[in-house]
PDB file of C-alpha atoms and ligand atoms in Angstrom:
ATOM      1  CA  MET O 688      95.310  82.543  72.670  1.00 84.00           C
ATOM      2  CA  LYS O 689      98.391  81.086  74.396  1.00 93.00           C
ATOM      3  CA  HIS O 690      99.790  84.017  76.084  1.00 97.00           C
ATOM      4  CA  LEU O 691      97.939  87.111  77.581  1.00 98.00           C
ATOM      5  CA  LEU O 692     100.503  89.854  77.280  1.00 98.00           C
ATOM      6  CA  ALA O 693      98.406  93.181  76.238  1.00 98.00           C
ATOM      7  CA  VAL O 694      94.758  94.230  75.990  1.00 98.00           C
ATOM      8  CA  ALA O 695      95.778  95.774  72.659  1.00 96.00           C
ATOM      9  CA  ASP O 696      96.355  92.494  71.163  1.00 95.00           C
ATOM     10  CA  LEU O 697      92.765  91.129  72.190  1.00 97.00           C
ATOM     11  CA  THR O 698      89.780  91.035  69.783  1.00 97.00           C
ATOM     12  CA  ARG O 699      86.278  91.848  71.117  1.00 96.00           C
ATOM     13  CA  ASP O 700      85.267  88.222  70.713  1.00 96.00           C
ATOM     14  CA  GLU O 701      88.357  87.223  72.950  1.00 96.00           C
ATOM     15  CA  GLY O 702      87.459  89.919  75.471  1.00 96.00           C
ATOM     16  CA  ASP O 703      83.753  88.723  75.776  1.00 95.00           C
ATOM     17  CA  HIS O 704      85.154  84.991  75.760  1.00 96.00           C
ATOM     18  CA  LEU O 705      87.374  85.754  78.915  1.00 96.00           C
ATOM     19  CA  LEU O 706      84.471  87.840  80.615  1.00 96.00           C
ATOM     20  CA  GLY O 707      82.256  84.709  79.970  1.00 95.00           C
ATOM     21  CA  LEU O 708      84.787  82.377  81.666  1.00 94.00           C
ATOM     22  CA  THR O 709      85.056  84.761  84.569  1.00 94.00           C
ATOM     23  CA  ASP O 710      81.536  84.420  85.230  1.00 93.00           C
ATOM     24  CA  ALA O 711      81.718  80.616  85.529  1.00 93.00           C
ATOM     25  CA  PHE O 712      84.736  80.933  87.788  1.00 94.00           C
ATOM     26  CA  ALA O 713      82.998  83.615  89.957  1.00 93.00           C
ATOM     27  CA  GLU O 714      80.227  81.274  90.535  1.00 95.00           C
ATOM     28  CA  VAL O 715      83.172  78.584  91.728  1.00 95.00           C
ATOM     29  CA  GLY O 716      84.312  81.163  94.148  1.00 93.00           C
ATOM     30  CA  ARG O 717      80.781  81.345  95.864  1.00 93.00           C
ATOM     31  CA  ARG O 718      80.689  77.430  96.531  1.00 95.00           C
ATOM     32  CA  ARG O 719      81.358  75.960  99.855  1.00 97.00           C
ATOM     33  CA  VAL O 720      84.212  74.201  98.422  1.00 97.00           C
ATOM     34  CA  PRO O 721      85.669  76.747  96.009  1.00 96.00           C
ATOM     35  CA  LYS O 722      87.805  74.223  93.821  1.00 97.00           C
ATOM     36  CA  VAL O 723      87.475  72.773  90.431  1.00 97.00           C
ATOM     37  CA  PRO O 724      89.943  70.480  88.689  1.00 98.00           C
ATOM     38  CA  ALA O 725      90.352  72.651  85.386  1.00 96.00           C
ATOM     39  CA  LEU O 726      94.277  72.837  85.979  1.00 97.00           C
ATOM     40  CA  GLN O 727      94.870  69.612  87.601  1.00 98.00           C
ATOM     41  CA  GLY O 728      98.277  68.182  86.843  1.00 98.00           C
ATOM     42  CA  ARG O 729      99.519  71.743  85.738  1.00 98.00           C
ATOM     43  CA  THR O 730     102.109  73.710  87.307  1.00 98.00           C
ATOM     44  CA  VAL O 731     102.114  77.760  87.586  1.00 97.00           C
ATOM     45  CA  SER O 732     104.980  79.704  88.667  1.00 96.00           C
ATOM     46  CA  TRP O 733     105.491  83.466  89.507  1.00 93.00           C
ATOM     47  CA  LEU O 734     108.147  85.836  88.485  1.00 94.00           C
ATOM     48  CA  PHE O 735     107.728  89.017  89.975  1.00 94.00           C
ATOM     49  CA  TYR O 736     110.520  91.645  89.814  1.00 93.00           C
ATOM     50  CA  GLU O 737     108.114  94.338  91.184  1.00 93.00           C
ATOM     51  CA  ASP O 738     106.182  94.322  94.500  1.00 90.00           C
ATOM     52  CA  SER O 739     102.642  93.521  94.393  1.00 92.00           C
ATOM     53  CA  THR O 740      99.727  92.806  96.896  1.00 93.00           C
ATOM     54  CA  ARG O 741      96.601  92.215  95.015  1.00 95.00           C
ATOM     55  CA  THR O 742      97.891  90.841  91.794  1.00 95.00           C
ATOM     56  CA  ARG O 743     100.063  88.319  93.298  1.00 95.00           C
ATOM     57  CA  LEU O 744      97.566  86.925  95.886  1.00 95.00           C
ATOM     58  CA  SER O 745      94.912  86.705  93.048  1.00 96.00           C
ATOM     59  CA  PHE O 746      96.931  84.655  90.863  1.00 96.00           C
ATOM     60  CA  GLU O 747      97.851  82.456  93.733  1.00 95.00           C
ATOM     61  CA  GLN O 748      94.032  82.100  94.823  1.00 95.00           C
ATOM     62  CA  ALA O 749      93.038  81.458  91.346  1.00 96.00           C
ATOM     63  CA  ALA O 750      95.708  78.788  90.726  1.00 97.00           C
ATOM     64  CA  LYS O 751      94.788  76.991  93.863  1.00 96.00           C
ATOM     65  CA  ARG O 752      91.025  77.128  93.086  1.00 97.00           C
ATOM     66  CA  LEU O 753      91.693  75.550  89.696  1.00 97.00           C
ATOM     67  CA  SER O 754      93.771  73.017  91.414  1.00 98.00           C
ATOM     68  CA  ALA O 755      96.908  73.854  89.816  1.00 98.00           C
ATOM     69  CA  ASP O 756     100.405  72.965  91.443  1.00 97.00           C
ATOM     70  CA  THR O 757     102.263  76.189  92.256  1.00 95.00           C
ATOM     71  CA  LEU O 758     105.954  76.914  92.316  1.00 93.00           C
ATOM     72  CA  ASN O 759     106.464  80.202  94.415  1.00 83.00           C
ATOM     73  CA  PHE O 760     109.639  81.935  93.476  1.00 77.00           C
ATOM     74  CA  SER O 761     110.678  85.309  95.181  1.00 78.00           C
ATOM     75  CA  VAL O 762     113.030  87.252  93.220  1.00 82.00           C
ATOM     76  CA  SER O 763     114.420  88.983  96.311  1.00 78.00           C
ATOM     77  CA  SER O 764     115.658  85.626  97.845  1.00 75.00           C
ATOM     78  CA  SER O 765     116.690  83.935  94.597  1.00 78.00           C
ATOM     79  CA  SER O 766     119.830  83.792  92.681  1.00 82.00           C
ATOM     80  CA  VAL O 767     118.630  86.909  90.885  1.00 81.00           C
ATOM     81  CA  SER O 768     120.342  88.684  93.781  1.00 77.00           C
ATOM     82  CA  LYS O 769     123.604  86.970  92.861  1.00 81.00           C
ATOM     83  CA  GLY O 770     123.267  88.532  89.417  1.00 84.00           C
ATOM     84  CA  GLU O 771     121.601  85.829  87.476  1.00 88.00           C
ATOM     85  CA  SER O 772     120.156  86.924  84.174  1.00 92.00           C
ATOM     86  CA  LEU O 773     116.415  87.084  83.299  1.00 93.00           C
ATOM     87  CA  ARG O 774     116.951  84.560  80.579  1.00 95.00           C
ATOM     88  CA  ASP O 775     118.730  82.174  82.855  1.00 94.00           C
ATOM     89  CA  THR O 776     116.212  82.436  85.642  1.00 93.00           C
ATOM     90  CA  VAL O 777     113.459  81.971  83.194  1.00 95.00           C
ATOM     91  CA  GLN O 778     115.123  78.954  81.627  1.00 94.00           C
ATOM     92  CA  THR O 779     115.590  77.529  85.131  1.00 94.00           C
ATOM     93  CA  ILE O 780     111.973  77.762  86.026  1.00 94.00           C
ATOM     94  CA  GLU O 781     110.930  76.188  82.687  1.00 95.00           C
ATOM     95  CA  ALA O 782     113.277  73.294  83.474  1.00 96.00           C
ATOM     96  CA  MET O 783     111.313  72.473  86.495  1.00 94.00           C
ATOM     97  CA  GLY O 784     108.399  71.608  84.084  1.00 95.00           C
ATOM     98  CA  VAL O 785     105.879  74.814  84.413  1.00 97.00           C
ATOM     99  CA  ASP O 786     103.149  75.059  82.299  1.00 97.00           C
ATOM    100  CA  ALA O 787     102.463  78.742  82.625  1.00 98.00           C
ATOM    101  CA  ILE O 788     104.572  81.696  84.220  1.00 97.00           C
ATOM    102  CA  VAL O 789     103.042  84.921  85.439  1.00 97.00           C
ATOM    103  CA  VAL O 790     105.494  87.789  84.870  1.00 97.00           C
ATOM    104  CA  ARG O 791     105.780  91.372  86.481  1.00 96.00           C
ATOM    105  CA  HIS O 792     108.689  93.484  85.682  1.00 96.00           C
ATOM    106  CA  LYS O 793     109.625  97.353  85.871  1.00 94.00           C
ATOM    107  CA  SER O 794     110.594  97.260  82.332  1.00 96.00           C
ATOM    108  CA  SER O 795     107.992  97.265  79.441  1.00 97.00           C
ATOM    109  CA  GLY O 796     107.976  94.168  77.023  1.00 97.00           C
ATOM    110  CA  VAL O 797     109.643  91.729  79.412  1.00 97.00           C
ATOM    111  CA  PRO O 798     106.546  89.281  79.356  1.00 98.00           C
ATOM    112  CA  ALA O 799     106.753  89.227  75.576  1.00 98.00           C
ATOM    113  CA  GLN O 800     110.354  88.520  75.728  1.00 97.00           C
ATOM    114  CA  VAL O 801     109.900  85.835  78.244  1.00 97.00           C
ATOM    115  CA  ALA O 802     107.039  84.524  75.832  1.00 98.00           C
ATOM    116  CA  ARG O 803     109.616  84.109  73.044  1.00 97.00           C
ATOM    117  CA  TRP O 804     112.193  82.290  75.364  1.00 96.00           C
ATOM    118  CA  VAL O 805     109.680  79.503  76.652  1.00 96.00           C
ATOM    119  CA  ASP O 806     107.104  76.999  75.670  1.00 96.00           C
ATOM    120  CA  ALA O 807     104.984  77.533  78.754  1.00 97.00           C
ATOM    121  CA  ALA O 808     102.144  80.099  78.619  1.00 98.00           C
ATOM    122  CA  VAL O 809     103.190  83.653  79.719  1.00 98.00           C
ATOM    123  CA  VAL O 810     100.729  86.051  81.655  1.00 98.00           C
ATOM    124  CA  ASN O 811     101.683  89.697  81.855  1.00 98.00           C
ATOM    125  CA  ALA O 812     101.027  90.725  85.448  1.00 98.00           C
ATOM    126  CA  GLY O 813     102.164  94.165  84.789  1.00 98.00           C
ATOM    127  CA  ASP O 814     105.353  95.435  82.697  1.00 98.00           C
ATOM    128  CA  GLY O 815     106.635  99.022  83.609  1.00 96.00           C
ATOM    129  CA  TRP O 816     104.232 101.644  81.853  1.00 95.00           C
ATOM    130  CA  HIS O 817     103.108  99.191  79.432  1.00 97.00           C
ATOM    131  CA  GLU O 818     100.148  97.034  80.197  1.00 98.00           C
ATOM    132  CA  HIS O 819      98.466  95.475  83.186  1.00 98.00           C
ATOM    133  CA  PRO O 820      95.821  93.375  81.196  1.00 98.00           C
ATOM    134  CA  THR O 821      94.460  91.245  84.012  1.00 98.00           C
ATOM    135  CA  GLN O 822      93.682  94.411  85.789  1.00 98.00           C
ATOM    136  CA  ALA O 823      91.763  95.817  82.957  1.00 98.00           C
ATOM    137  CA  LEU O 824      89.749  92.449  82.476  1.00 98.00           C
ATOM    138  CA  LEU O 825      88.847  92.505  86.227  1.00 98.00           C
ATOM    139  CA  ASP O 826      87.881  96.225  85.855  1.00 98.00           C
ATOM    140  CA  CYS O 827      85.433  95.362  82.929  1.00 98.00           C
ATOM    141  CA  TYR O 828      83.998  92.608  84.744  1.00 98.00           C
ATOM    142  CA  THR O 829      83.410  94.652  87.704  1.00 98.00           C
ATOM    143  CA  ILE O 830      81.808  97.531  85.811  1.00 98.00           C
ATOM    144  CA  ARG O 831      79.615  94.902  83.952  1.00 97.00           C
ATOM    145  CA  ALA O 832      78.512  93.367  87.243  1.00 97.00           C
ATOM    146  CA  HIS O 833      77.493  96.648  88.844  1.00 97.00           C
ATOM    147  CA  LEU O 834      76.048  98.353  85.784  1.00 98.00           C
ATOM    148  CA  GLY O 835      75.843  96.117  82.871  1.00 97.00           C
ATOM    149  CA  ASP O 836      77.047  96.170  79.466  1.00 95.00           C
ATOM    150  CA  LEU O 837      79.805  98.781  78.620  1.00 97.00           C
ATOM    151  CA  GLU O 838      78.412  99.890  75.445  1.00 97.00           C
ATOM    152  CA  GLY O 839      77.967 103.620  75.481  1.00 98.00           C
ATOM    153  CA  MET O 840      79.145 104.018  78.932  1.00 98.00           C
ATOM    154  CA  ARG O 841      80.924 107.268  80.011  1.00 98.00           C
ATOM    155  CA  ILE O 842      84.201 106.459  82.057  1.00 98.00           C
ATOM    156  CA  ALA O 843      86.906 109.020  83.068  1.00 98.00           C
ATOM    157  CA  ILE O 844      90.351 107.836  84.090  1.00 98.00           C
ATOM    158  CA  VAL O 845      91.810 110.349  86.390  1.00 98.00           C
ATOM    159  CA  GLY O 846      95.436 111.071  87.371  1.00 97.00           C
ATOM    160  CA  ASP O 847      98.701 109.915  86.734  1.00 96.00           C
ATOM    161  CA  ILE O 848      98.175 108.513  83.250  1.00 97.00           C
ATOM    162  CA  ALA O 849     101.368 109.087  81.873  1.00 95.00           C
ATOM    163  CA  HIS O 850     103.186 106.274  84.151  1.00 95.00           C
ATOM    164  CA  SER O 851     100.262 103.941  84.474  1.00 97.00           C
ATOM    165  CA  ARG O 852      99.902 100.632  82.720  1.00 98.00           C
ATOM    166  CA  VAL O 853      96.462 100.300  84.279  1.00 98.00           C
ATOM    167  CA  ALA O 854      95.488 103.227  82.151  1.00 98.00           C
ATOM    168  CA  ARG O 855      96.968 102.013  79.152  1.00 98.00           C
ATOM    169  CA  SER O 856      95.215  98.509  79.649  1.00 98.00           C
ATOM    170  CA  ASP O 857      91.795 100.158  80.590  1.00 98.00           C
ATOM    171  CA  VAL O 858      91.579 102.562  77.850  1.00 98.00           C
ATOM    172  CA  TRP O 859      91.896  99.508  75.292  1.00 98.00           C
ATOM    173  CA  ALA O 860      89.668  97.398  77.447  1.00 98.00           C
ATOM    174  CA  PHE O 861      86.927  99.874  77.891  1.00 98.00           C
ATOM    175  CA  SER O 862      86.864 101.109  74.397  1.00 98.00           C
ATOM    176  CA  LEU O 863      86.931  97.621  72.812  1.00 97.00           C
ATOM    177  CA  LEU O 864      83.771  96.892  74.795  1.00 97.00           C
ATOM    178  CA  GLY O 865      82.096 100.209  73.488  1.00 97.00           C
ATOM    179  CA  ALA O 866      82.643 102.651  76.149  1.00 98.00           C
ATOM    180  CA  GLU O 867      83.651 106.325  75.803  1.00 98.00           C
ATOM    181  CA  VAL O 868      86.776 107.133  77.601  1.00 98.00           C
ATOM    182  CA  THR O 869      87.978 110.493  79.009  1.00 98.00           C
ATOM    183  CA  LEU O 870      91.349 111.119  80.459  1.00 98.00           C
ATOM    184  CA  VAL O 871      91.495 113.656  83.294  1.00 98.00           C
ATOM    185  CA  ALA O 872      94.685 114.867  84.359  1.00 97.00           C
ATOM    186  CA  PRO O 873      97.126 118.047  84.495  1.00 96.00           C
ATOM    187  CA  PRO O 874      99.082 118.093  81.139  1.00 95.00           C
ATOM    188  CA  THR O 875     102.210 117.087  82.942  1.00 94.00           C
ATOM    189  CA  LEU O 876     100.694 113.809  83.882  1.00 96.00           C
ATOM    190  CA  LEU O 877      99.578 112.910  80.156  1.00 97.00           C
ATOM    191  CA  PRO O 878     101.627 111.003  77.941  1.00 95.00           C
ATOM    192  CA  PRO O 879     103.302 113.474  75.364  1.00 93.00           C
ATOM    193  CA  ASN O 880     101.735 111.732  72.403  1.00 94.00           C
ATOM    194  CA  LEU O 881      98.055 110.574  72.559  1.00 96.00           C
ATOM    195  CA  ASP O 882      97.809 109.842  68.522  1.00 95.00           C
ATOM    196  CA  GLY O 883      95.836 106.781  68.181  1.00 94.00           C
ATOM    197  CA  TRP O 884      94.437 106.584  71.876  1.00 97.00           C
ATOM    198  CA  PRO O 885      90.526 106.354  71.411  1.00 97.00           C
ATOM    199  CA  VAL O 886      90.007 108.934  74.336  1.00 98.00           C
ATOM    200  CA  ARG O 887      89.002 112.526  74.871  1.00 98.00           C
ATOM    201  CA  VAL O 888      91.003 114.661  77.324  1.00 98.00           C
ATOM    202  CA  SER O 889      89.926 117.052  79.991  1.00 98.00           C
ATOM    203  CA  HIS O 890      91.903 119.051  82.561  1.00 98.00           C
ATOM    204  CA  ASP O 891      89.152 119.614  84.662  1.00 98.00           C
ATOM    205  CA  LEU O 892      87.454 116.896  86.958  1.00 98.00           C
ATOM    206  CA  ASP O 893      84.542 119.222  88.166  1.00 98.00           C
ATOM    207  CA  ALA O 894      83.536 119.813  84.574  1.00 98.00           C
ATOM    208  CA  VAL O 895      83.179 116.077  83.829  1.00 98.00           C
ATOM    209  CA  LEU O 896      82.187 114.388  87.041  1.00 98.00           C
ATOM    210  CA  GLY O 897      78.311 114.825  86.351  1.00 97.00           C
ATOM    211  CA  ASP O 898      78.210 113.010  83.030  1.00 96.00           C
ATOM    212  CA  LEU O 899      79.997 109.770  84.139  1.00 98.00           C
ATOM    213  CA  ASP O 900      79.028 106.457  84.954  1.00 98.00           C
ATOM    214  CA  VAL O 901      82.564 105.503  86.320  1.00 98.00           C
ATOM    215  CA  VAL O 902      85.174 107.575  87.648  1.00 98.00           C
ATOM    216  CA  TYR O 903      88.548 105.555  87.641  1.00 98.00           C
ATOM    217  CA  LEU O 904      91.191 107.016  90.030  1.00 98.00           C
ATOM    218  CA  LEU O 905      94.923 106.356  89.627  1.00 98.00           C
ATOM    219  CA  ARG O 906      97.712 106.404  92.125  1.00 95.00           C
ATOM    220  CA  MET O 907     100.493 108.878  91.439  1.00 88.00           C
ATOM    221  CA  GLN O 908     103.484 106.623  90.445  1.00 86.00           C
ATOM    222  CA  ARG O 909     106.289 108.229  92.059  1.00 82.00           C
ATOM    223  CA  GLU O 910     108.450 105.233  91.595  1.00 84.00           C
ATOM    224  CA  ARG O 911     108.391 105.766  87.957  1.00 81.00           C
ATOM    225  CA  MET O 912     108.764 109.695  88.071  1.00 77.00           C
ATOM    226  CA  THR O 913     112.269 111.162  87.390  1.00 75.00           C
ATOM    227  CA  GLU O 914     111.134 114.764  88.130  1.00 75.00           C
ATOM    228  CA  ALA O 915     108.336 116.563  90.149  1.00 80.00           C
ATOM    229  CA  LEU O 916     105.315 116.729  87.748  1.00 84.00           C
ATOM    230  CA  VAL O 917     102.848 118.548  89.941  1.00 85.00           C
ATOM    231  CA  PRO O 918     103.701 121.617  92.089  1.00 85.00           C
ATOM    232  CA  SER O 919     102.669 119.539  95.135  1.00 86.00           C
ATOM    233  CA  LEU O 920     100.525 116.856  96.055  1.00 88.00           C
ATOM    234  CA  ARG O 921      98.093 119.168  98.075  1.00 91.00           C
ATOM    235  CA  GLU O 922      97.561 121.324  94.760  1.00 92.00           C
ATOM    236  CA  TYR O 923      96.876 117.987  92.979  1.00 93.00           C
ATOM    237  CA  THR O 924      94.423 116.942  95.634  1.00 94.00           C
ATOM    238  CA  ALA O 925      92.832 120.220  95.354  1.00 95.00           C
ATOM    239  CA  ARG O 926      92.082 119.959  91.668  1.00 96.00           C
ATOM    240  CA  TYR O 927      92.105 116.167  91.086  1.00 97.00           C
ATOM    241  CA  GLY O 928      91.311 114.490  94.252  1.00 97.00           C
ATOM    242  CA  LEU O 929      87.981 112.707  94.588  1.00 98.00           C
ATOM    243  CA  THR O 930      86.341 114.375  97.730  1.00 97.00           C
ATOM    244  CA  ALA O 931      82.733 113.801  99.275  1.00 96.00           C
ATOM    245  CA  ARG O 932      81.895 117.035  98.138  1.00 97.00           C
ATOM    246  CA  ARG O 933      82.892 116.043  94.312  1.00 98.00           C
ATOM    247  CA  VAL O 934      80.933 112.764  94.774  1.00 98.00           C
ATOM    248  CA  ASP O 935      78.021 114.645  95.462  1.00 97.00           C
ATOM    249  CA  THR O 936      77.852 115.984  92.058  1.00 98.00           C
ATOM    250  CA  MET O 937      78.079 112.577  90.476  1.00 97.00           C
ATOM    251  CA  GLY O 938      75.046 110.615  89.007  1.00 96.00           C
ATOM    252  CA  ASP O 939      73.114 108.417  91.631  1.00 95.00           C
ATOM    253  CA  LYS O 940      74.359 104.919  90.081  1.00 95.00           C
ATOM    254  CA  SER O 941      77.898 106.095  89.072  1.00 97.00           C
ATOM    255  CA  LEU O 942      80.787 103.998  90.501  1.00 98.00           C
ATOM    256  CA  VAL O 943      84.040 104.965  92.066  1.00 98.00           C
ATOM    257  CA  MET O 944      87.055 102.648  90.955  1.00 98.00           C
ATOM    258  CA  HIS O 945      90.790 102.363  91.894  1.00 98.00           C
ATOM    259  CA  PRO O 946      93.044  99.416  91.035  1.00 98.00           C
ATOM    260  CA  GLY O 947      94.969  99.800  94.427  1.00 97.00           C
ATOM    261  CA  PRO O 948      97.063 100.523  96.241  1.00 96.00           C
ATOM    262  CA  MET O 949      95.225 103.740  97.338  1.00 96.00           C
ATOM    263  CA  ASN O 950      96.991 106.748  98.672  1.00 94.00           C
ATOM    264  CA  ARG O 951      94.212 108.039 100.716  1.00 95.00           C
ATOM    265  CA  GLY O 952      93.934 111.558 101.185  1.00 94.00           C
ATOM    266  CA  VAL O 953      95.667 112.002  97.678  1.00 94.00           C
ATOM    267  CA  GLU O 954      93.649 110.947  94.739  1.00 96.00           C
ATOM    268  CA  ILE O 955      90.830 109.650  96.968  1.00 97.00           C
ATOM    269  CA  ALA O 956      89.438 111.029 100.214  1.00 97.00           C
ATOM    270  CA  ALA O 957      89.423 108.337 102.966  1.00 94.00           C
ATOM    271  CA  ASP O 958      85.799 108.264 103.501  1.00 95.00           C
ATOM    272  CA  VAL O 959      85.142 108.187  99.508  1.00 97.00           C
ATOM    273  CA  ALA O 960      86.703 104.801  99.370  1.00 94.00           C
ATOM    274  CA  GLU O 961      84.314 103.592 101.839  1.00 95.00           C
ATOM    275  CA  LEU O 962      80.955 104.631 100.061  1.00 97.00           C
ATOM    276  CA  PRO O 963      78.624 102.205  98.859  1.00 96.00           C
ATOM    277  CA  ARG O 964      79.229 103.444  95.226  1.00 97.00           C
ATOM    278  CA  SER O 965      82.975 102.416  95.640  1.00 98.00           C
ATOM    279  CA  ALA O 966      83.731  99.243  93.957  1.00 98.00           C
ATOM    280  CA  VAL O 967      87.341  99.032  95.047  1.00 97.00           C
ATOM    281  CA  ILE O 968      86.732  95.681  97.044  1.00 97.00           C
ATOM    282  CA  ASP O 969      84.652  94.182  94.454  1.00 97.00           C
ATOM    283  CA  GLN O 970      87.625  94.805  92.114  1.00 97.00           C
ATOM    284  CA  VAL O 971      89.815  92.916  94.348  1.00 97.00           C
ATOM    285  CA  ARG O 972      87.320  89.979  94.601  1.00 95.00           C
ATOM    286  CA  ASN O 973      86.881  89.940  90.824  1.00 96.00           C
ATOM    287  CA  GLY O 974      90.562  89.852  90.330  1.00 95.00           C
TER     288      GLY O 974
HETATM  289  N1  LIG D1228      98.645  97.928  91.174  1.00 58.77           N
HETATM  290  C1  LIG D1228      98.654  98.605  90.155  1.00 58.77           C
HETATM  291  C2  LIG D1228      99.903  98.476  89.222  1.00 58.77           C
HETATM  292  O1  LIG D1228     100.578  97.446  89.586  1.00 58.77           O
HETATM  293  C3  LIG D1228      98.406 100.106  90.072  1.00 58.77           C
HETATM  294  C4  LIG D1228      99.411 100.776  91.069  1.00 58.77           C
HETATM  295  O2  LIG D1228     100.555 100.116  91.328  1.00 58.77           O
HETATM  296  O3  LIG D1228      99.235 101.808  91.334  1.00 58.77           O
HETATM  297  O4  LIG D1228     100.036  99.109  88.112  1.00 58.77           O
END
């Protein structure tokens, strides 16, 4: 596997292999000097056309721990702001001699397009509504670390599924590893067509919470919405927000997850993010 563009392209063996590699790398992270020479002499560059906190820092941290050289590139302070095209920018970065490019873009399909232009390996760090494969891998790793094998596990993904690349990658990753996935959202926040998605659908969070191993909350992706899709955030929170009262109806061992950034008080109550069953910080660490 040269590029990592979408979970939908992965086989079960590739998914298991990546999670196994993560085990070895997590062990490196616990050492007093958390560094190995695996990528010594290689150069990794970033091409982020959308904001990021966790993804960007995780890639940087991972590259350093693997001893790669890094070429930091900020779209906002580069010639992109002078109108340079994506293709010219990519070719410029490649001419610097990079071995891998990590791409985030607001349009679906850009990382795949970049992969067609360059010889370097390309990693998709989130493209529009399409996929966020490294988020899905770290999510699977986190669930496995807390609860064991995903086979037969019941996982609900709650919230703005329609605009979420995390939901698209997680649905494929969770079901690839054998979990049963339920999407929980008002009809306006579901994709219009779910043909081929290996999921069940519910519009009632309270009805599903008691049976879940994992409740995975999503942020309302307001930057991708062209119209108001819920009557008000207050009403959304009343029906779909994870409050302490709702958590009390969950099984003792069940986990609460969120990819971040959290909108506390909207999809997740401030105190719920701090509960021992919240894996949010572990997700970041595993990234
Ligand atoms: N950080 C995730 C993403 O980039 C989720 C989010 O923004 O809500 O898609």
